[in-house]
CSV table of C-alpha atoms in Angstrom, one decimal:
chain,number,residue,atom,x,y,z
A,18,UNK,CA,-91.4,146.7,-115.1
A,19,UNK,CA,-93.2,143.9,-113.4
A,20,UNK,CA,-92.6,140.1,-114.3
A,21,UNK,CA,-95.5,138.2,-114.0
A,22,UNK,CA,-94.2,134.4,-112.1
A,23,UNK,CA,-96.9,132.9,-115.1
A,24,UNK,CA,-94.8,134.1,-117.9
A,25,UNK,CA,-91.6,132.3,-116.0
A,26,UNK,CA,-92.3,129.4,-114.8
A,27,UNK,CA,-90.5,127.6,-111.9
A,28,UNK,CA,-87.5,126.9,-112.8
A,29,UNK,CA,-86.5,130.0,-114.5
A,30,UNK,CA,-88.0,132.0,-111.2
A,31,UNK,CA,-85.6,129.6,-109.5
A,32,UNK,CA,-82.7,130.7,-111.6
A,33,UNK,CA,-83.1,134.0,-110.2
A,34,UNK,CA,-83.4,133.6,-106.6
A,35,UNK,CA,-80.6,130.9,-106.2
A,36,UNK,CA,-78.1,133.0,-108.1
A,37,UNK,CA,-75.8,134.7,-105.8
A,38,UNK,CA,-77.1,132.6,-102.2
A,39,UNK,CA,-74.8,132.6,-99.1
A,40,UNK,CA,-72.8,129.7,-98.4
A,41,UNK,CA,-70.1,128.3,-95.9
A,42,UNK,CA,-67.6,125.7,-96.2
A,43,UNK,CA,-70.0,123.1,-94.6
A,44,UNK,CA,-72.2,123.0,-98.0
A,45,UNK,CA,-71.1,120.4,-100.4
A,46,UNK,CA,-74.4,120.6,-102.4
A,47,UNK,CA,-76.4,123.3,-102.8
A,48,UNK,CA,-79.6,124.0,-104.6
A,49,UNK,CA,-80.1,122.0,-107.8
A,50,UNK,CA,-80.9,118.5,-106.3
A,51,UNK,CA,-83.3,117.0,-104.3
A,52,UNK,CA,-81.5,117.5,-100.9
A,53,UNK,CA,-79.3,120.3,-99.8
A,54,UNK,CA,-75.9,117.7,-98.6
A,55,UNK,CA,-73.7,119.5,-95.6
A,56,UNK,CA,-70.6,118.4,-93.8
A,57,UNK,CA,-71.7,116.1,-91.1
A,58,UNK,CA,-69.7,113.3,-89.6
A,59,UNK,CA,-66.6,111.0,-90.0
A,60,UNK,CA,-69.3,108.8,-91.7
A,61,UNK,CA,-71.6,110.8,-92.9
A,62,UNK,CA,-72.8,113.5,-94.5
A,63,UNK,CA,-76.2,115.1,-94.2
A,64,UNK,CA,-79.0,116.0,-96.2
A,65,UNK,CA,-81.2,119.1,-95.9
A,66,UNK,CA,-84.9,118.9,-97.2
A,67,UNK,CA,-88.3,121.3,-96.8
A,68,UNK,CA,-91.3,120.7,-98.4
A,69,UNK,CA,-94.6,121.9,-99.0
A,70,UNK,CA,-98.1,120.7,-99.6
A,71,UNK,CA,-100.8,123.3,-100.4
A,72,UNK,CA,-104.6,122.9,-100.3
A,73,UNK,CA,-106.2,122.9,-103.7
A,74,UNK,CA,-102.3,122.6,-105.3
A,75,UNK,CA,-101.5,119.3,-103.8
A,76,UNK,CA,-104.6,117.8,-102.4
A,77,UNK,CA,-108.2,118.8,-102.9
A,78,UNK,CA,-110.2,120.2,-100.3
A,79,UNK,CA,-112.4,117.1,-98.4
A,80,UNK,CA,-109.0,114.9,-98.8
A,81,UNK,CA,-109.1,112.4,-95.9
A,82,UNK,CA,-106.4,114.5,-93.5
A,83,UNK,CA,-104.6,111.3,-92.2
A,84,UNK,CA,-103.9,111.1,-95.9
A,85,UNK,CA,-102.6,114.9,-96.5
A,86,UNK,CA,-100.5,114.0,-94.0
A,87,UNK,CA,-98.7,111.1,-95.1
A,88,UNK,CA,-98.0,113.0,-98.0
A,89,UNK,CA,-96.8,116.3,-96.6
A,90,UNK,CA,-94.4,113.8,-94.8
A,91,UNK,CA,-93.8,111.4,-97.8
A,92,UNK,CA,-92.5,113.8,-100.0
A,93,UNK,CA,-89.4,114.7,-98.1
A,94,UNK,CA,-88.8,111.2,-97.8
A,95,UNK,CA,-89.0,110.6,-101.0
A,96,UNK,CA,-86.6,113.0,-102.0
A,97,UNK,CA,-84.0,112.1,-99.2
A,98,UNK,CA,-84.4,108.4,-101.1
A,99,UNK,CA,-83.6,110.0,-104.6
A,100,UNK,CA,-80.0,110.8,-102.8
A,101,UNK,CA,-79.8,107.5,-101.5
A,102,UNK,CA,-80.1,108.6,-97.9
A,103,UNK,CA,-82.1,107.7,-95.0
A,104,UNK,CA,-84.3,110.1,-93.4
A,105,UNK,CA,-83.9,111.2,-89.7
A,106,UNK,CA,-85.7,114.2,-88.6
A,107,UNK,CA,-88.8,116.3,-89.3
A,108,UNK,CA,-90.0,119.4,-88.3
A,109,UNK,CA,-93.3,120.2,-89.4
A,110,UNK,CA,-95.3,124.0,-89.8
A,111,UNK,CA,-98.9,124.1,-90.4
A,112,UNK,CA,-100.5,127.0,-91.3
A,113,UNK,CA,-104.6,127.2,-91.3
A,114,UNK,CA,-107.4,129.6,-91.3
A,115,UNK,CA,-109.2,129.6,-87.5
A,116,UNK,CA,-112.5,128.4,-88.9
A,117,UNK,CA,-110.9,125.1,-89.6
A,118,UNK,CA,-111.5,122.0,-86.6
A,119,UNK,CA,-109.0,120.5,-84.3
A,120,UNK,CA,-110.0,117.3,-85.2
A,121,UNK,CA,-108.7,117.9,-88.9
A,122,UNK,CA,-105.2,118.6,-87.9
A,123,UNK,CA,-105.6,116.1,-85.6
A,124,UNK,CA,-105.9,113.2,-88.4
A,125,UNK,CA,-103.3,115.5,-90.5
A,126,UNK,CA,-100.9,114.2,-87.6
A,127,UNK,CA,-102.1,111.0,-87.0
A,128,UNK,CA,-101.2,110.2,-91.2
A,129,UNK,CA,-97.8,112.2,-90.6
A,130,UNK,CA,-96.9,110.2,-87.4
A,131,UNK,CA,-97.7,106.9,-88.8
A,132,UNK,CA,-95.5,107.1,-91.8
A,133,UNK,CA,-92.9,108.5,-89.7
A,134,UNK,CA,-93.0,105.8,-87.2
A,135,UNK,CA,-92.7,103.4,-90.4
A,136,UNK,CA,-89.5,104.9,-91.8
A,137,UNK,CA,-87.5,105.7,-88.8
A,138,UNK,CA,-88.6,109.5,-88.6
A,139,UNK,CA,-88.8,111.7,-85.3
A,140,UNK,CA,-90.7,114.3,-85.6
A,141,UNK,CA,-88.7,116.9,-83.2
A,142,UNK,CA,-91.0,120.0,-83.8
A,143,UNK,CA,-92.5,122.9,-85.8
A,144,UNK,CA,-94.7,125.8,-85.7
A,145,UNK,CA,-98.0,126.7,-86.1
A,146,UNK,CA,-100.0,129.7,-87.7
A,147,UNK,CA,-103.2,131.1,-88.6
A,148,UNK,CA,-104.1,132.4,-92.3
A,149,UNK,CA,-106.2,135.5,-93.3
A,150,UNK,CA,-107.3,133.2,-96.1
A,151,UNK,CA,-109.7,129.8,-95.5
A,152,UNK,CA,-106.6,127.2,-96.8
A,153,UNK,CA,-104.6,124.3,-95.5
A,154,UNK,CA,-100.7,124.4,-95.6
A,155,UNK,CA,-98.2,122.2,-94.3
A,156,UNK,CA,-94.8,122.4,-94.6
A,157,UNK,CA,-92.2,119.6,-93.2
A,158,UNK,CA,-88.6,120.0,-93.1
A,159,UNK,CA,-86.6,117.0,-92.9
A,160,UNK,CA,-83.1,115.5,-92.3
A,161,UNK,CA,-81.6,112.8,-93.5
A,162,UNK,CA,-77.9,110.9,-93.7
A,163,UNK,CA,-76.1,108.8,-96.5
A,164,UNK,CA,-72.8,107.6,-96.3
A,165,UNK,CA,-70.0,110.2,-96.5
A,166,UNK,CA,-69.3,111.4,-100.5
A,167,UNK,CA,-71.9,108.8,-101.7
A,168,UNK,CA,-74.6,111.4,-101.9
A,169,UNK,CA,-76.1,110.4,-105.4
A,170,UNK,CA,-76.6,113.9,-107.5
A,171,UNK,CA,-78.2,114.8,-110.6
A,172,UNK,CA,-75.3,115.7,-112.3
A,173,UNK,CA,-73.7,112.3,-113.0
A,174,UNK,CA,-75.2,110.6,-115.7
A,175,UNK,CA,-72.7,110.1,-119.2
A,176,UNK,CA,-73.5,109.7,-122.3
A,177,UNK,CA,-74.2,106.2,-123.5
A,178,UNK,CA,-75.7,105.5,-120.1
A,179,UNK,CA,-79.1,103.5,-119.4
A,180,UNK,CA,-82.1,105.7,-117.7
A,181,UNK,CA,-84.3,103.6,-115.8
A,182,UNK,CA,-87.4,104.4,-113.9
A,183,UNK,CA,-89.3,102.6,-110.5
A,184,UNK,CA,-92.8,101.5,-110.3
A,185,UNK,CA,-95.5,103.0,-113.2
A,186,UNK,CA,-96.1,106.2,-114.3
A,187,UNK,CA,-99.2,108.1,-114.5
A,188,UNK,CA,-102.4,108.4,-112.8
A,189,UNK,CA,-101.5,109.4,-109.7
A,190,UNK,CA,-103.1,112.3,-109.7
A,191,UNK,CA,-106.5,113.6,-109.1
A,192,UNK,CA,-106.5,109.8,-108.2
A,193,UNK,CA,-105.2,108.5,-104.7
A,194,UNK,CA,-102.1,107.7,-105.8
A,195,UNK,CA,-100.4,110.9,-105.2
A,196,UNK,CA,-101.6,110.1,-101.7
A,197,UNK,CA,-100.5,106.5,-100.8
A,198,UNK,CA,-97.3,106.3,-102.7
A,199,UNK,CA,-94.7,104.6,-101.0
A,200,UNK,CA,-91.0,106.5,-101.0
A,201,UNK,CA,-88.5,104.3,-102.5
A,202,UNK,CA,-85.7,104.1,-99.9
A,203,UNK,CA,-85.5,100.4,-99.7
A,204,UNK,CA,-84.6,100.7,-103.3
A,205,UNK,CA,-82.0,103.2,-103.3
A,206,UNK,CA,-80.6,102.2,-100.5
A,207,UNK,CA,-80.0,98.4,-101.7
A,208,UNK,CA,-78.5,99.8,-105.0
A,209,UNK,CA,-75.4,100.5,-103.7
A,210,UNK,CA,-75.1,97.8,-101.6
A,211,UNK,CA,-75.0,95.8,-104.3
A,212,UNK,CA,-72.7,97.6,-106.4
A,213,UNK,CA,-75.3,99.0,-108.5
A,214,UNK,CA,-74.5,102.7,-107.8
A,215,UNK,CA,-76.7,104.6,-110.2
A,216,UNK,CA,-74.8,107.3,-112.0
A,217,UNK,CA,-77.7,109.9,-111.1
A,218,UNK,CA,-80.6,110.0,-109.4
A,219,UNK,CA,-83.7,112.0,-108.9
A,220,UNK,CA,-87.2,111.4,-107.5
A,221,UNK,CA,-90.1,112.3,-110.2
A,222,UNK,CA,-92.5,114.6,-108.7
A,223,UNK,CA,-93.8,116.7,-111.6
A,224,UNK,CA,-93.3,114.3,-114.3
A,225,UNK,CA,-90.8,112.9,-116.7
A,226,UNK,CA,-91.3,115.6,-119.4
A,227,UNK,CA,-89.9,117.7,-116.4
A,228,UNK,CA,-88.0,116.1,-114.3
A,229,UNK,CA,-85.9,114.0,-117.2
A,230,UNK,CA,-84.7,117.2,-118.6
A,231,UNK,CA,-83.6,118.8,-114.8
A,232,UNK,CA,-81.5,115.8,-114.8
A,233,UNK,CA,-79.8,116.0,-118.3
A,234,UNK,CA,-79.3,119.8,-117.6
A,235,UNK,CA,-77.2,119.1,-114.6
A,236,UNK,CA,-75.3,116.2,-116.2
A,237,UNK,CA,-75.2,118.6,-119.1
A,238,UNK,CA,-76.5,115.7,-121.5
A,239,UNK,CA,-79.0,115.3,-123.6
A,240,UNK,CA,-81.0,112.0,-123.7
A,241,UNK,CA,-83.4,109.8,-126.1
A,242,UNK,CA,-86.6,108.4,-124.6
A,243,UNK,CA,-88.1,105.1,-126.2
A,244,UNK,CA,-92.2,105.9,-125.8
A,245,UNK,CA,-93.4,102.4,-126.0
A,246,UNK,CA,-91.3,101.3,-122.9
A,247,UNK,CA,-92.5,103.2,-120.8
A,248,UNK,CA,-94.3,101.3,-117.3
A,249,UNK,CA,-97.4,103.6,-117.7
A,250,UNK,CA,-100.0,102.8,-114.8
A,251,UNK,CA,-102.9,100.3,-116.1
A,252,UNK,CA,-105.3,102.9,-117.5
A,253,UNK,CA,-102.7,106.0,-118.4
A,254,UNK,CA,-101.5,106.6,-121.9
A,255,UNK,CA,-97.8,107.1,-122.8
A,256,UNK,CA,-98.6,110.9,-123.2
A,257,UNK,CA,-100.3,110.7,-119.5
A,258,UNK,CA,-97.2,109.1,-117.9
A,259,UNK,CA,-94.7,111.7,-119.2
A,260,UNK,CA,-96.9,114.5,-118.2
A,261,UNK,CA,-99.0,114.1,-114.9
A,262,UNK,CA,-96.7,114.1,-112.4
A,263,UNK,CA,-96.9,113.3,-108.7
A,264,UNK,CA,-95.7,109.8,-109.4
A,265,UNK,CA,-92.7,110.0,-106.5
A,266,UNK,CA,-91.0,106.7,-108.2
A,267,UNK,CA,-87.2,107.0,-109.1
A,268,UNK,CA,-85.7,108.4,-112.1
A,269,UNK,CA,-82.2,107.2,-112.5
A,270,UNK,CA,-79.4,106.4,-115.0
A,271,UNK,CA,-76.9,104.1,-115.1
A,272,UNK,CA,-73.8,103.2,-116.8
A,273,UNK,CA,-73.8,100.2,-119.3
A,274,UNK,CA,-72.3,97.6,-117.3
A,275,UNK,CA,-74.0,98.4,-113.7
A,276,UNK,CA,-77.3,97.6,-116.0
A,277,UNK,CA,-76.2,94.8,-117.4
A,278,UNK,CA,-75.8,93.6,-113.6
A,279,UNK,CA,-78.7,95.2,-112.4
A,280,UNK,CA,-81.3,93.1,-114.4
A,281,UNK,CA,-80.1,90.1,-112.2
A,282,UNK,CA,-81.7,91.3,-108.9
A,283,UNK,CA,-85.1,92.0,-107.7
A,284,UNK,CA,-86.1,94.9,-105.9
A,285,UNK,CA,-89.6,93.9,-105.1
A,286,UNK,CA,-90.7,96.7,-107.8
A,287,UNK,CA,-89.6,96.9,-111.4
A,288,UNK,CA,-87.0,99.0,-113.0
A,289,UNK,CA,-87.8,99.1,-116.3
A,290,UNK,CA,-85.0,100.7,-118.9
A,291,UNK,CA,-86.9,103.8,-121.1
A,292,UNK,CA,-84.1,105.4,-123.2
A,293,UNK,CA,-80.5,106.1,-122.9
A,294,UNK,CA,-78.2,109.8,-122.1
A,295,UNK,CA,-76.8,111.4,-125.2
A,296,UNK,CA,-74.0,113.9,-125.8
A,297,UNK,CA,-76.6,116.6,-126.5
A,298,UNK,CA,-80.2,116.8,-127.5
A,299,UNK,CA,-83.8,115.7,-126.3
A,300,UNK,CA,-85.4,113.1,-128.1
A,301,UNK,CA,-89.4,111.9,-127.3
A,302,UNK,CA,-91.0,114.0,-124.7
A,303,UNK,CA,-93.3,116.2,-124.2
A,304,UNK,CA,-93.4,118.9,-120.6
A,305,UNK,CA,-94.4,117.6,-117.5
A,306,UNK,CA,-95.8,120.2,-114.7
A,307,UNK,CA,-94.2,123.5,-113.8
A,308,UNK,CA,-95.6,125.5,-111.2
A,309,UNK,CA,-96.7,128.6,-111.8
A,310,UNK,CA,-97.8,128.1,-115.4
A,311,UNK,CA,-100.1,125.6,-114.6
């Protein structure tokens, strides 16, 4: 008997295709975060990313292209950010139906080559193909480096500690934010640096009703969220910034005294405190996206 993927949802149809995946000694973190990490050098390690943006899924069709391609490139970056890396190098597959012009994917490059330019990114390669169907697809697969075992995961938020979030939520999407968001490497790079180490870290693509709950899962945690504090974007509801997704700003937690220190800096965008981890339990949201059911 046939499962239909709307009846699952996505992260129970991942639950069944990452049980049971080859590995080798050179993985150190597998699927479950926002970046595969892998054995890299005496300083250190590597991260593993692939992404996809879909026509009609991810941008509507008559999107500006340099635009869809900023974000097809963005999105990687954002998640090498959420580990508190720095990305390195892209390779990007587009797949298109022959009707569509050359100047299209032209200005789909032009978008991905500026942003790359702007964050340090080569873009080494890819592939191209046609489709039987009249869409747009680009996938980019990107690399990126953090220092060696400082990879920051999901999984290590405690009980008791702070969860914090970048930026504003809400609105991005079917507005232009979704498009023009900046990846926050700046920010997660300078955490560390000064000794602000968030205890986890995760980059909030399909909104906090979602993505909060990925992360108390693989802290195995629960967590309380306090509605009113939440930075919506002028415009958005409370309900709207839990739920719409496509935000890219950082979800992260942090133990009691790092935030205590942390309030003392500027980041050039705000961190604003929304709840706290629990030993068990999920307290004041509702679901963000999922694919599939959607």
């Amino acid at each position: 008997m046939s499962t239909p993927l709307k009846c699952l949802g996505e992260d129970a149809l991942l639950a069944r295709l990452l049980t049971g995946l080859p590995t080798n000694g050179e993985l150190l973190v597998g699927p479950g975060d926002d970046c595969a990490v892998v054995v890299g050098n005496a300083q250190y390690d590597f991260l593993l990313k692939t992404d996809v943006v879909v026509e009609d899924v991810h941008f509507e069709r008559g999107t500006h292209p340099e635009l869809i391609g900023r974000k097809a490139l963005a999105r990687c970056i954002s998640d090498i950010a959420a580990m508190g890396g720095l990305p390195r190098h892209a390779l990007v597959t587009v797949l298109v139906h022959r009707e569509r012009s050359a100047e299209l994917l032209s200005g789909v490059y032009a978008g991905l080559n500026r942003l790359a330019a702007e964050f340090g990114v080569s873009v080494a390669g890819g592939e191209t193909s046609s489709l039987p169907v009249d869409l747009l697809v680009i996938n980019v697969a990107l690399t990126g480096m953090v220092e060696r075992g400082c990879a920051v995961l999901r999984s290590g938020a405690r009980p008791g500690d702070v969860i914090c979030v970048t930026g504003t939520l809400g609105g991005s999407y079917p507005g232009e934010g979704h498009l023009r968001f900046t990846p926050r490497v700046d920010v997660a790079r300078r955490l560390p640096a000064e000794s602000l180490r968030p205890s986890a870290m995760m980059d909030l693509s399909d909104g906090l009703g979602t993505d909060l709950p990925r992360l108390a899962a693989a802290s195995h945690c629960g967590f309380e969220v306090d509605m009113d504090r939440l930075p919506c974007t002028p415009g958005c509801s409370p309900q709207r910034a839990v739920s719409d997704g496509e935000d890219y700003e950082l979800l992260m937690t942090f133990s009691p005294d790092v935030f205590a220190r942390l309030r003392e800096h500027d980041f050039g965008v705000p961190i604003t405190a929304i709840g706290r981890m629990t030993a068990s339990g999920a307290r004041g949201l509702s679901p963000g996206w999922q694919h599939f059911t959607h």
